[in-house]
Amino acid sequence: AQSVAQPEDQVNVAEGNPLTVKCTYSVSGNPYLFWYVQYPNRGLQFLLKYITGDNLVKGSYGFEAEFNKSQTSFHLKKPSALVSDSALYFCAVRDSRLPGTASKLTFGTGTRLQVTL
Amino acid sequence: EAGVAQSPRYKIIEKRQSVAFWCNPISGHATLYWYQQILGQGPKLLIQFQNNGVVDDSQLPKDRFSAERLKGVDSTLKIQPAKLEDSAVYLCASSFDRVHSYNSPLHFGNGTRLTVT
């Protein structure tokens, strides 16, 4: 069964500093990987995805993520954090080996990012 | 483009009562999802539709939950009778995915926060 682990419940970082939100995954085949952000009382918003190709993926709001197949990781990064980045971040995975009808998107438990002045 | 619309935004009911949620996906999106998000957890897939057919309902508690997407556009999710543990945010999402290509991002509505007392 596929799974996603986000080992940190919360990440604290000062504004202007780089941030990293960690994600590791487990699938049988090759993964499709996604990051979503959730602001209070809102639905999830798509940030970026890895399907194939370049291991470094760039997304919305200056975020990027690096796919590492050997470590089965897909960590979210940003060079310079903003207070407005404070939100809940979810990593998600799909197994590309499964046919579309069997390919479920599995979410991690989320990491709360707190950026302070 | 208009986003995924959900209503109501909030609902408070007593246990054993029934409740229904409505979702209108983004125009042209073939795939529609209902997720349950319990506080402190990641979203859990309840049911996935491809047009008006059910693709995955393996995690839907079918003794009390039902969902339909009659014309392949909007959808309703119903709970009858509700239990205390059904208190959660119910998120609807849609995507452009077709049967053989499941790598499009999901677009989420703002959700319905259900409180069962």
PDB file of N, CA and C in Angstrom, chain A residues 32 34 36 38 41-44 46 49 51 88 90 94 99-105 107-109, chain B residues 9 33 35 37 40-43 45 55-56 58-59 91 97 99 102-103 105-106 108-110 113:
ATOM      1  N   TYR A  32       3.919   9.732  -8.662  1.00  0.00           N
ATOM      2  CA  TYR A  32       3.533  11.091  -8.979  1.00  0.00           C
ATOM      3  C   TYR A  32       3.444  11.796  -7.625  1.00  0.00           C
ATOM      4  N   PHE A  34       3.029  15.423  -5.206  1.00  0.00           N
ATOM      5  CA  PHE A  34       2.379  16.729  -5.188  1.00  0.00           C
ATOM      6  C   PHE A  34       2.597  17.395  -3.832  1.00  0.00           C
ATOM      7  N   TYR A  36       0.600  20.506  -1.604  1.00  0.00           N
ATOM      8  CA  TYR A  36      -0.542  21.403  -1.487  1.00  0.00           C
ATOM      9  C   TYR A  36      -0.368  22.237  -0.229  1.00  0.00           C
ATOM     10  N   GLN A  38      -2.632  24.677   2.641  1.00  0.00           N
ATOM     11  CA  GLN A  38      -3.985  24.963   3.144  1.00  0.00           C
ATOM     12  C   GLN A  38      -3.922  26.119   4.124  1.00  0.00           C
ATOM     13  N   ASN A  41      -9.456  27.730   7.215  1.00  0.00           N
ATOM     14  CA  ASN A  41     -10.840  27.730   6.710  1.00  0.00           C
ATOM     15  C   ASN A  41     -10.911  27.748   5.185  1.00  0.00           C
ATOM     16  N   ARG A  42      -9.896  27.223   4.540  1.00  0.00           N
ATOM     17  CA  ARG A  42      -9.887  27.134   3.082  1.00  0.00           C
ATOM     18  C   ARG A  42      -9.570  25.713   2.653  1.00  0.00           C
ATOM     19  N   GLY A  43      -9.868  25.435   1.385  1.00  0.00           N
ATOM     20  CA  GLY A  43      -9.484  24.152   0.822  1.00  0.00           C
ATOM     21  C   GLY A  43      -8.000  24.133   0.495  1.00  0.00           C
ATOM     22  N   LEU A  44      -7.523  22.997   0.004  1.00  0.00           N
ATOM     23  CA  LEU A  44      -6.119  22.868  -0.346  1.00  0.00           C
ATOM     24  C   LEU A  44      -5.852  23.527  -1.700  1.00  0.00           C
ATOM     25  N   PHE A  46      -3.014  23.753  -4.865  1.00  0.00           N
ATOM     26  CA  PHE A  46      -1.885  23.088  -5.494  1.00  0.00           C
ATOM     27  C   PHE A  46      -0.671  24.006  -5.558  1.00  0.00           C
ATOM     28  N   LYS A  49       4.166  19.840  -8.638  1.00  0.00           N
ATOM     29  CA  LYS A  49       4.104  18.385  -8.799  1.00  0.00           C
ATOM     30  C   LYS A  49       5.356  17.878  -9.490  1.00  0.00           C
ATOM     31  N   ILE A  51       6.240  14.653 -11.942  1.00  0.00           N
ATOM     32  CA  ILE A  51       5.716  13.522 -12.699  1.00  0.00           C
ATOM     33  C   ILE A  51       6.879  12.710 -13.269  1.00  0.00           C
ATOM     34  N   LEU A  88      -0.617  25.354   6.489  1.00  0.00           N
ATOM     35  CA  LEU A  88      -0.482  23.911   6.630  1.00  0.00           C
ATOM     36  C   LEU A  88      -0.120  23.332   5.268  1.00  0.00           C
ATOM     37  N   PHE A  90       0.727  19.995   2.790  1.00  0.00           N
ATOM     38  CA  PHE A  90       0.491  18.558   2.621  1.00  0.00           C
ATOM     39  C   PHE A  90       1.252  18.034   1.418  1.00  0.00           C
ATOM     40  N   ARG A  94       0.790   9.525  -5.742  1.00  0.00           N
ATOM     41  CA  ARG A  94       0.020   8.559  -6.525  1.00  0.00           C
ATOM     42  C   ARG A  94       0.998   7.570  -7.127  1.00  0.00           C
ATOM     43  N   PRO A  99      -3.298   1.549 -13.017  1.00  0.00           N
ATOM     44  CA  PRO A  99      -4.169   2.208 -14.000  1.00  0.00           C
ATOM     45  C   PRO A  99      -4.956   3.319 -13.333  1.00  0.00           C
ATOM     46  N   GLY A 100      -5.412   4.238 -14.147  1.00  0.00           N
ATOM     47  CA  GLY A 100      -6.035   5.440 -13.596  1.00  0.00           C
ATOM     48  C   GLY A 100      -7.120   5.164 -12.595  1.00  0.00           C
ATOM     49  N   THR A 101      -7.937   4.168 -12.878  1.00  0.00           N
ATOM     50  CA  THR A 101      -9.072   3.920 -11.990  1.00  0.00           C
ATOM     51  C   THR A 101      -8.640   3.370 -10.638  1.00  0.00           C
ATOM     52  N   ALA A 102      -7.424   2.865 -10.537  1.00  0.00           N
ATOM     53  CA  ALA A 102      -6.961   2.322  -9.262  1.00  0.00           C
ATOM     54  C   ALA A 102      -5.959   3.240  -8.590  1.00  0.00           C
ATOM     55  N   SER A 103      -5.716   4.390  -9.168  1.00  0.00           N
ATOM     56  CA  SER A 103      -4.647   5.257  -8.683  1.00  0.00           C
ATOM     57  C   SER A 103      -5.187   6.279  -7.694  1.00  0.00           C
ATOM     58  N   LYS A 104      -5.067   5.990  -6.428  1.00  0.00           N
ATOM     59  CA  LYS A 104      -5.589   6.863  -5.387  1.00  0.00           C
ATOM     60  C   LYS A 104      -4.525   7.861  -4.965  1.00  0.00           C
ATOM     61  N   LEU A 105      -4.922   9.101  -4.721  1.00  0.00           N
ATOM     62  CA  LEU A 105      -4.012  10.122  -4.213  1.00  0.00           C
ATOM     63  C   LEU A 105      -4.018  10.036  -2.691  1.00  0.00           C
ATOM     64  N   PHE A 107      -2.570  11.398   0.920  1.00  0.00           N
ATOM     65  CA  PHE A 107      -2.000  12.584   1.551  1.00  0.00           C
ATOM     66  C   PHE A 107      -1.262  12.226   2.837  1.00  0.00           C
ATOM     67  N   GLY A 108      -0.241  13.031   3.142  1.00  0.00           N
ATOM     68  CA  GLY A 108       0.387  12.956   4.447  1.00  0.00           C
ATOM     69  C   GLY A 108      -0.474  13.657   5.483  1.00  0.00           C
ATOM     70  N   THR A 109       0.009  13.673   6.718  1.00  0.00           N
ATOM     71  CA  THR A 109      -0.768  14.260   7.816  1.00  0.00           C
ATOM     72  C   THR A 109      -0.603  15.756   7.928  1.00  0.00           C
TER      73      THR A 109
ATOM     74  N   ARG B   9     -21.174  26.152   4.052  1.00  0.00           N
ATOM     75  CA  ARG B   9     -19.822  26.277   4.596  1.00  0.00           C
ATOM     76  C   ARG B   9     -19.731  25.658   5.985  1.00  0.00           C
ATOM     77  N   TYR B  33     -13.983  14.392  -6.615  1.00  0.00           N
ATOM     78  CA  TYR B  33     -13.614  13.674  -5.404  1.00  0.00           C
ATOM     79  C   TYR B  33     -14.320  14.280  -4.190  1.00  0.00           C
ATOM     80  N   TYR B  35     -13.482  14.262  -0.109  1.00  0.00           N
ATOM     81  CA  TYR B  35     -12.521  13.909   0.921  1.00  0.00           C
ATOM     82  C   TYR B  35     -13.089  14.280   2.284  1.00  0.00           C
ATOM     83  N   GLN B  37     -11.685  15.425   5.994  1.00  0.00           N
ATOM     84  CA  GLN B  37     -10.486  15.874   6.703  1.00  0.00           C
ATOM     85  C   GLN B  37     -10.835  16.080   8.172  1.00  0.00           C
ATOM     86  N   GLY B  40      -6.380  17.754  12.380  1.00  0.00           N
ATOM     87  CA  GLY B  40      -5.058  17.210  12.657  1.00  0.00           C
ATOM     88  C   GLY B  40      -4.622  16.087  11.735  1.00  0.00           C
ATOM     89  N   GLN B  41      -5.447  15.779  10.753  1.00  0.00           N
ATOM     90  CA  GLN B  41      -5.122  14.703   9.816  1.00  0.00           C
ATOM     91  C   GLN B  41      -5.137  15.213   8.386  1.00  0.00           C
ATOM     92  N   GLY B  42      -4.546  14.422   7.498  1.00  0.00           N
ATOM     93  CA  GLY B  42      -4.629  14.743   6.083  1.00  0.00           C
ATOM     94  C   GLY B  42      -5.962  14.313   5.511  1.00  0.00           C
ATOM     95  N   PRO B  43      -6.327  14.838   4.359  1.00  0.00           N
ATOM     96  CA  PRO B  43      -7.588  14.449   3.737  1.00  0.00           C
ATOM     97  C   PRO B  43      -7.616  12.957   3.406  1.00  0.00           C
ATOM     98  N   LEU B  45      -9.710  10.111   1.157  1.00  0.00           N
ATOM     99  CA  LEU B  45     -10.655   9.967   0.053  1.00  0.00           C
ATOM    100  C   LEU B  45     -11.863   9.140   0.477  1.00  0.00           C
ATOM    101  N   VAL B  55     -15.493   5.539  -9.436  1.00  0.00           N
ATOM    102  CA  VAL B  55     -14.196   4.910  -9.686  1.00  0.00           C
ATOM    103  C   VAL B  55     -13.691   4.214  -8.427  1.00  0.00           C
ATOM    104  N   ASP B  56     -13.864   4.860  -7.276  1.00  0.00           N
ATOM    105  CA  ASP B  56     -13.347   4.313  -6.022  1.00  0.00           C
ATOM    106  C   ASP B  56     -14.238   4.783  -4.889  1.00  0.00           C
ATOM    107  N   SER B  58     -13.990   2.735  -1.895  1.00  0.00           N
ATOM    108  CA  SER B  58     -13.559   1.710  -0.950  1.00  0.00           C
ATOM    109  C   SER B  58     -13.510   2.206   0.497  1.00  0.00           C
ATOM    110  N   GLN B  59     -13.365   3.508   0.703  1.00  0.00           N
ATOM    111  CA  GLN B  59     -13.284   4.041   2.056  1.00  0.00           C
ATOM    112  C   GLN B  59     -14.553   4.795   2.463  1.00  0.00           C
ATOM    113  N   LEU B  91     -14.355  17.991   2.015  1.00  0.00           N
ATOM    114  CA  LEU B  91     -13.783  18.720   0.884  1.00  0.00           C
ATOM    115  C   LEU B  91     -14.182  18.066  -0.430  1.00  0.00           C
ATOM    116  N   ASP B  97      -8.286  15.103 -14.991  1.00  0.00           N
ATOM    117  CA  ASP B  97      -7.805  13.763 -15.298  1.00  0.00           C
ATOM    118  C   ASP B  97      -8.804  12.940 -16.090  1.00  0.00           C
ATOM    119  N   VAL B  99      -9.187   8.782 -17.737  1.00  0.00           N
ATOM    120  CA  VAL B  99      -8.966   7.435 -17.204  1.00  0.00           C
ATOM    121  C   VAL B  99      -7.500   7.033 -17.264  1.00  0.00           C
ATOM    122  N   TYR B 102      -3.585  10.237 -14.761  1.00  0.00           N
ATOM    123  CA  TYR B 102      -3.968  10.743 -13.449  1.00  0.00           C
ATOM    124  C   TYR B 102      -2.841  11.550 -12.841  1.00  0.00           C
ATOM    125  N   ASN B 103      -2.340  12.550 -13.576  1.00  0.00           N
ATOM    126  CA  ASN B 103      -1.299  13.382 -12.994  1.00  0.00           C
ATOM    127  C   ASN B 103      -1.656  14.856 -12.959  1.00  0.00           C
ATOM    128  N   PRO B 105      -3.303  18.183 -11.262  1.00  0.00           N
ATOM    129  CA  PRO B 105      -3.543  18.585  -9.869  1.00  0.00           C
ATOM    130  C   PRO B 105      -5.032  18.632  -9.562  1.00  0.00           C
ATOM    131  N   LEU B 106      -5.363  18.446  -8.300  1.00  0.00           N
ATOM    132  CA  LEU B 106      -6.730  18.585  -7.838  1.00  0.00           C
ATOM    133  C   LEU B 106      -7.003  20.045  -7.471  1.00  0.00           C
ATOM    134  N   PHE B 108      -9.491  22.183  -5.132  1.00  0.00           N
ATOM    135  CA  PHE B 108     -10.365  21.961  -3.996  1.00  0.00           C
ATOM    136  C   PHE B 108     -11.315  23.135  -3.771  1.00  0.00           C
ATOM    137  N   GLY B 109     -12.513  22.815  -3.281  1.00  0.00           N
ATOM    138  CA  GLY B 109     -13.398  23.826  -2.757  1.00  0.00           C
ATOM    139  C   GLY B 109     -12.978  24.191  -1.335  1.00  0.00           C
ATOM    140  N   ASN B 110     -13.687  25.145  -0.730  1.00  0.00           N
ATOM    141  CA  ASN B 110     -13.336  25.588   0.625  1.00  0.00           C
ATOM    142  C   ASN B 110     -13.861  24.657   1.715  1.00  0.00           C
ATOM    143  N   ARG B 113     -17.631  22.507   6.963  1.00  0.00           N
ATOM    144  CA  ARG B 113     -17.255  22.066   8.312  1.00  0.00           C
ATOM    145  C   ARG B 113     -18.496  21.527   9.014  1.00  0.00           C
TER     146      ARG B 113
END
